[in-house]
Short mmCIF file of C-alpha atoms and ligand atoms in Angstrom, two decimals:
data_model
loop_
_atom_site.label_atom_id
_atom_site.label_comp_id
_atom_site.label_asym_id
_atom_site.label_seq_id
_atom_site.Cartn_x
_atom_site.Cartn_y
_atom_site.Cartn_z
CA MET Y 1 97.61 107.53 159.47
CA ARG Y 2 96.02 109.77 156.54
CA VAL Y 3 94.63 106.93 153.97
CA ASP Y 4 93.61 109.07 150.61
CA VAL Y 5 91.62 106.90 148.09
CA VAL Y 6 90.59 108.31 144.62
CA SER Y 7 88.46 106.39 142.37
CA ILE Y 8 85.34 106.87 139.67
CA PHE Y 9 83.32 104.44 141.95
CA PRO Y 10 83.76 106.15 145.58
CA ASP Y 11 81.18 104.34 146.76
CA TYR Y 12 82.83 100.79 146.64
CA LEU Y 13 84.98 102.03 148.98
CA ALA Y 14 81.83 102.19 151.81
CA PRO Y 15 82.98 98.87 153.08
CA LEU Y 16 85.86 100.79 154.49
CA GLU Y 17 83.77 102.50 157.02
CA LEU Y 18 82.89 99.32 159.08
CA SER Y 19 84.48 96.97 161.03
CA LEU Y 20 87.88 96.99 162.19
CA ILE Y 21 88.96 100.03 159.91
CA GLY Y 22 85.65 101.73 160.49
CA LYS Y 23 86.56 101.69 164.65
CA ALA Y 24 90.01 102.57 163.74
CA ARG Y 25 88.51 106.19 162.41
CA GLN Y 26 86.09 106.42 164.72
CA ASP Y 27 89.05 106.05 167.77
CA GLY Y 28 90.87 108.38 165.62
CA LEU Y 29 94.13 106.09 164.39
CA LEU Y 30 92.79 106.42 160.89
CA GLU Y 31 91.88 109.06 159.19
CA LEU Y 32 90.42 107.89 155.27
CA ASN Y 33 88.85 110.33 152.69
CA VAL Y 34 87.55 109.22 149.74
CA HIS Y 35 87.49 111.16 146.26
CA ASP Y 36 85.88 111.14 143.17
CA LEU Y 37 88.34 111.39 140.32
CA ARG Y 38 85.98 112.77 137.88
CA ASP Y 39 85.44 116.15 140.33
CA PHE Y 40 88.86 116.96 139.03
CA THR Y 41 87.88 116.93 135.38
CA SER Y 42 86.83 119.97 133.41
CA ASP Y 43 84.78 118.95 130.84
CA ARG Y 44 80.96 118.85 130.68
CA HIS Y 45 81.21 115.11 130.13
CA ARG Y 46 83.39 114.79 133.29
CA THR Y 47 85.56 112.64 130.54
CA VAL Y 48 88.24 109.96 132.39
CA ASP Y 49 88.96 107.81 129.61
CA ASP Y 50 90.09 107.61 126.31
CA THR Y 51 91.44 105.03 123.35
CA PRO Y 52 94.91 103.98 123.56
CA TYR Y 53 98.05 105.34 121.26
CA GLY Y 54 99.28 102.36 119.49
CA GLY Y 55 95.64 100.94 119.19
CA GLY Y 56 94.32 97.81 121.09
CA ALA Y 57 91.23 97.17 122.78
CA GLY Y 58 89.68 98.96 125.51
CA MET Y 59 90.46 102.34 127.04
CA VAL Y 60 93.07 104.28 128.94
CA MET Y 61 92.60 106.35 132.02
CA LYS Y 62 93.62 109.86 130.69
CA PRO Y 63 96.69 111.85 132.67
CA GLU Y 64 94.91 115.42 133.43
CA PRO Y 65 92.10 114.25 135.90
CA TRP Y 66 94.43 112.31 137.55
CA ALA Y 67 97.39 114.93 137.97
CA GLN Y 68 94.49 117.49 139.33
CA ALA Y 69 93.42 114.79 141.50
CA LEU Y 70 96.62 113.51 143.14
CA ALA Y 71 98.07 117.22 143.20
CA ALA Y 72 94.62 118.22 145.24
CA VAL Y 73 95.59 115.33 147.39
CA ALA Y 74 99.37 115.69 148.01
CA ALA Y 75 98.59 119.67 148.91
CA ASP Y 76 97.81 120.07 152.02
CA ARG Y 77 100.57 118.46 152.88
CA PRO Y 78 102.65 120.49 156.45
CA SER Y 79 106.49 121.42 154.89
CA GLY Y 80 109.10 119.17 156.03
CA ALA Y 81 106.48 116.07 156.40
CA ALA Y 82 107.94 112.85 153.90
CA LYS Y 83 106.45 112.39 150.51
CA PRO Y 84 103.12 110.08 150.55
CA VAL Y 85 103.17 106.64 149.50
CA LEU Y 86 101.15 106.90 146.05
CA ILE Y 87 100.16 102.81 145.52
CA VAL Y 88 98.73 102.17 142.41
CA PRO Y 89 96.91 98.69 142.68
CA SER Y 90 97.76 96.63 139.15
CA PRO Y 91 98.36 93.14 138.06
CA ALA Y 92 101.72 94.63 136.72
CA GLY Y 93 103.07 95.79 140.01
CA GLU Y 94 105.00 94.64 142.72
CA ARG Y 95 103.49 91.85 145.16
CA PHE Y 96 101.14 93.22 148.03
CA SER Y 97 102.45 91.00 151.28
CA GLN Y 98 102.69 90.81 154.94
CA ALA Y 99 106.48 92.65 154.86
CA ALA Y 100 104.54 95.41 152.19
CA ALA Y 101 101.80 95.81 154.97
CA GLN Y 102 104.15 95.96 157.65
CA GLU Y 103 106.28 98.50 156.09
CA LEU Y 104 103.09 100.96 154.62
CA ALA Y 105 101.67 100.59 158.55
CA GLY Y 106 104.72 102.69 159.41
CA GLU Y 107 103.89 105.49 156.86
CA GLU Y 108 102.20 109.07 157.92
CA ARG Y 109 100.48 109.10 154.48
CA LEU Y 110 98.92 107.00 152.11
CA VAL Y 111 97.33 107.80 148.44
CA PHE Y 112 95.69 104.85 146.48
CA ALA Y 113 94.85 105.29 143.06
CA CYS Y 114 92.38 102.94 141.68
CA GLY Y 115 92.52 102.36 137.59
CA ARG Y 116 90.04 100.84 135.60
CA TYR Y 117 89.67 100.12 132.19
CA GLU Y 118 93.12 99.00 130.80
CA GLY Y 119 94.93 101.35 133.07
CA ILE Y 120 95.95 104.92 133.78
CA ASP Y 121 98.04 106.52 131.02
CA GLU Y 122 102.22 105.58 132.40
CA ARG Y 123 103.33 109.56 132.25
CA VAL Y 124 100.96 110.19 135.90
CA MET Y 125 103.41 107.26 137.28
CA GLU Y 126 106.39 109.73 136.34
CA TRP Y 127 104.92 113.07 136.89
CA ALA Y 128 103.57 111.38 140.06
CA ALA Y 129 106.94 110.58 141.78
CA GLU Y 130 107.86 114.40 142.10
CA HIS Y 131 104.95 114.15 145.04
CA PHE Y 132 104.95 110.68 145.91
CA THR Y 133 106.68 107.80 146.38
CA VAL Y 134 105.21 105.73 143.74
CA ARG Y 135 104.37 101.89 144.22
CA PRO Y 136 102.36 99.95 141.55
CA MET Y 137 101.19 96.80 143.69
CA SER Y 138 99.66 93.72 143.02
CA LEU Y 139 97.41 91.59 144.81
CA GLY Y 140 98.41 87.93 142.41
CA ASP Y 141 98.43 87.14 139.06
CA TYR Y 142 94.59 87.41 138.30
CA VAL Y 143 92.91 90.37 137.07
CA LEU Y 144 90.40 92.41 138.86
CA ASN Y 145 87.84 95.11 136.70
CA GLY Y 146 89.75 97.76 138.71
CA GLY Y 147 91.54 98.85 141.70
CA GLU Y 148 89.11 99.32 144.27
CA VAL Y 149 88.74 95.87 145.73
CA ALA Y 150 92.58 95.56 145.63
CA VAL Y 151 92.80 99.09 148.04
CA LEU Y 152 89.88 96.96 150.24
CA ALA Y 153 92.01 94.14 151.06
CA MET Y 154 95.34 96.57 151.17
CA VAL Y 155 93.55 98.70 153.43
CA GLU Y 156 92.41 96.12 156.03
CA ALA Y 157 95.75 94.40 155.87
CA ILE Y 158 97.63 97.72 156.84
CA GLY Y 159 95.09 99.25 158.96
CA ARG Y 160 94.92 96.43 161.28
CA LEU Y 161 98.80 96.65 161.98
CA LEU Y 162 98.35 100.51 163.12
CA PRO Y 163 99.27 100.57 166.67
CA GLY Y 164 96.03 100.21 168.89
CA VAL Y 165 93.58 98.88 166.20
CA VAL Y 166 93.51 95.28 167.13
CA GLY Y 167 93.27 94.78 170.68
CA ASN Y 168 95.42 91.73 171.20
CA PRO Y 169 99.23 92.40 170.24
CA GLU Y 170 99.83 88.60 170.20
CA SER Y 171 97.63 88.22 167.61
CA LEU Y 172 99.55 89.67 165.12
CA VAL Y 173 102.64 88.33 165.95
CA GLU Y 174 101.68 84.79 165.96
CA GLU Y 175 99.35 84.95 162.54
CA SER Y 176 99.86 83.77 159.51
CA HIS Y 177 102.95 84.77 157.62
CA SER Y 178 105.00 86.11 160.49
CA ASP Y 179 107.38 83.44 160.09
CA GLY Y 180 107.16 82.69 156.45
CA LEU Y 181 104.96 79.71 157.42
CA LEU Y 182 101.00 78.80 157.24
CA GLU Y 183 98.90 78.43 160.26
CA TYR Y 184 98.13 75.69 162.04
CA PRO Y 185 94.77 74.80 162.39
CA VAL Y 186 92.62 75.45 165.22
CA TYR Y 187 89.51 73.84 167.14
CA THR Y 188 86.79 75.05 169.50
CA LYS Y 189 84.39 73.26 171.86
CA PRO Y 190 82.86 70.62 171.78
CA SER Y 191 85.65 68.26 171.48
CA SER Y 192 83.67 65.82 169.72
CA TRP Y 193 81.06 67.18 166.82
CA ARG Y 194 79.32 64.97 164.28
CA ASP Y 195 81.90 62.34 165.06
CA ARG Y 196 84.89 64.29 164.81
CA GLU Y 197 87.32 64.60 167.52
CA VAL Y 198 89.71 67.39 168.17
CA PRO Y 199 93.46 65.99 168.29
CA ALA Y 200 94.01 64.67 171.66
CA VAL Y 201 97.47 66.51 172.09
CA LEU Y 202 95.13 69.73 172.41
CA LEU Y 203 93.37 68.43 175.25
CA SER Y 204 96.40 67.31 177.04
CA GLY Y 205 97.78 70.22 179.44
CA ASN Y 206 101.25 69.66 177.94
CA HIS Y 207 102.03 72.97 176.81
CA GLY Y 208 105.62 72.16 175.01
CA LYS Y 209 104.10 68.90 173.20
CA ILE Y 210 100.66 71.20 172.06
CA ALA Y 211 103.52 73.88 170.96
CA GLN Y 212 105.85 71.43 168.83
CA TRP Y 213 102.51 69.83 167.23
CA ARG Y 214 101.34 73.18 166.25
CA ARG Y 215 104.33 73.96 164.64
CA HIS Y 216 104.75 70.40 162.62
CA GLU Y 217 101.11 71.20 161.58
CA GLN Y 218 102.43 74.45 159.91
CA TYR Y 219 105.16 72.35 158.43
CA ARG Y 220 102.59 69.59 157.30
CA ARG Y 221 99.98 72.39 155.61
CA THR Y 222 102.99 74.72 153.92
CA ASP Y 223 104.77 71.48 152.21
CA GLU Y 224 101.28 70.43 151.14
CA ARG Y 225 99.56 73.66 150.27
CA ARG Y 226 102.66 76.24 149.67
CA PRO Y 227 105.73 74.50 149.24
CA ASP Y 228 106.97 77.86 147.60
CA LEU Y 229 107.20 78.99 150.83
CA LEU Y 230 109.52 76.41 152.07
CA GLU Y 231 112.36 77.35 149.64
CA HIS Y 232 112.93 80.66 151.94
CA PHE Y 233 112.54 78.83 155.51
CA ASP Y 234 115.52 79.16 157.60
CA ALA Y 235 115.64 75.82 159.04
CA ALA Y 236 119.58 76.27 160.35
CA LYS Y 237 118.81 76.20 164.28
CA LEU Y 238 115.84 73.89 164.30
CA PRO Y 239 115.47 71.11 167.12
CA ARG Y 240 115.90 68.12 166.68
CA ALA Y 241 112.14 67.32 166.60
CA ASP Y 242 111.57 69.59 163.60
CA ARG Y 243 114.02 68.39 161.73
CA THR Y 244 112.77 64.86 161.82
CA ALA Y 245 109.49 66.61 160.70
CA PHE Y 246 110.64 67.76 157.88
CA ALA Y 247 112.65 64.38 157.30
CA ASP Y 248 109.31 62.81 157.35
CA LEU Y 249 107.51 65.37 154.62
CA GLY Y 250 110.84 64.48 152.15
CA TYR Y 251 113.15 67.25 152.80
CA ASP Y 252 116.58 67.19 153.54
CA ILE Y 253 118.50 70.36 155.25
CA VAL Y 254 121.34 71.59 153.40
CA ASP Y 255 123.39 74.40 154.41
CA GLY Y 256 120.37 75.84 156.43
CA HIS Y 257 117.83 75.60 153.91
CA LEU Y 258 115.41 72.86 153.15
CA LYS Y 259 115.60 70.67 149.79
CA ARG Y 260 113.22 68.49 148.85
CA ARG Y 261 114.58 64.66 148.38
CA ALA Y 262 114.68 63.59 144.74
CA ASP Y 263 112.55 61.00 145.55
CA SER Y 264 110.05 61.99 147.87
CA GLY Y 265 106.41 62.71 145.44
CA GLY Y 266 105.42 66.44 145.90
CA ASP Y 267 101.73 65.29 145.88
CA SER Y 268 102.03 62.02 147.63
CA ALA Y 269 99.43 61.48 150.64
C1 JF5 L 301 93.23 97.33 137.74
C2 JF5 L 301 94.36 98.01 135.29
C3 JF5 L 301 93.85 97.98 137.59
O1 JF5 L 301 93.62 93.85 138.46
C4 JF5 L 301 94.07 94.52 139.60
C5 JF5 L 301 94.95 93.46 140.87
C6 JF5 L 301 95.49 92.43 140.11
N1 JF5 L 301 96.05 92.28 141.48
N2 JF5 L 301 96.19 93.35 141.95
C7 JF5 L 301 95.53 94.08 141.58
O2 JF5 L 301 94.00 95.94 139.57
C8 JF5 L 301 93.18 96.24 139.24
C9 JF5 L 301 93.00 96.41 136.69
C10 JF5 L 301 93.33 96.82 135.32
C11 JF5 L 301 94.60 98.80 136.27
#
């Protein structure tokens, strides 16, 4: 996969050289190019922003430097190859998720456009649609100063899914969000630490009981921390013990879906 990032702070993307993603680059699984937006300006002051039409606070990124940068990045594309995906981090984007990361990991080319200030002139998104599949994407409902930190998170989430990047493929299948539930708690040696014991079932050697305990811990945690995830959970073909676990948490199963019982307090101990 080839990844290009355009930013006015290319140094902020330096962490991508490190760790897992840096290893993926060394192994030739990921080609990463970081570009300075100011290199695509043509005025003496290398201006990238201006005041917003219609008034209001802050500054807006000018369209022409973006068009120059994105055209340059899109230029060296073999004829017949698919349009690269242009990801524009923004609190106003569609939500980035593990499913989005999986989907994007299958692309040949990704381009990230890091906005700053109040954002990029909207006409850039319209123009770019001729050369890219444009995807404004949000990490969550909070505001960052620019897209760079969001790109670090997205490139790491996508990069680690590339074939060959993570050594053990099971660690990818098993982990958080692949089944729409939070992960179960994990423990390592020593079995007793500062008067705290590892749950006995994990030392029992009974792999069936361990798997069931872990599943039930996933349900308990998800109910406690992310009950919104349980609204989409497919409870249709759960074994009896798992149905009981949900009943104990205060849920009924109504045509394959979990429904919180009216009398069950959401934040009870
Ligand atoms: C950004 C204008 C981009 O703040 C974000 C963001 C929040 N969730 N996901 C991304 O992106 C930076 C700020 C202002 C455009």
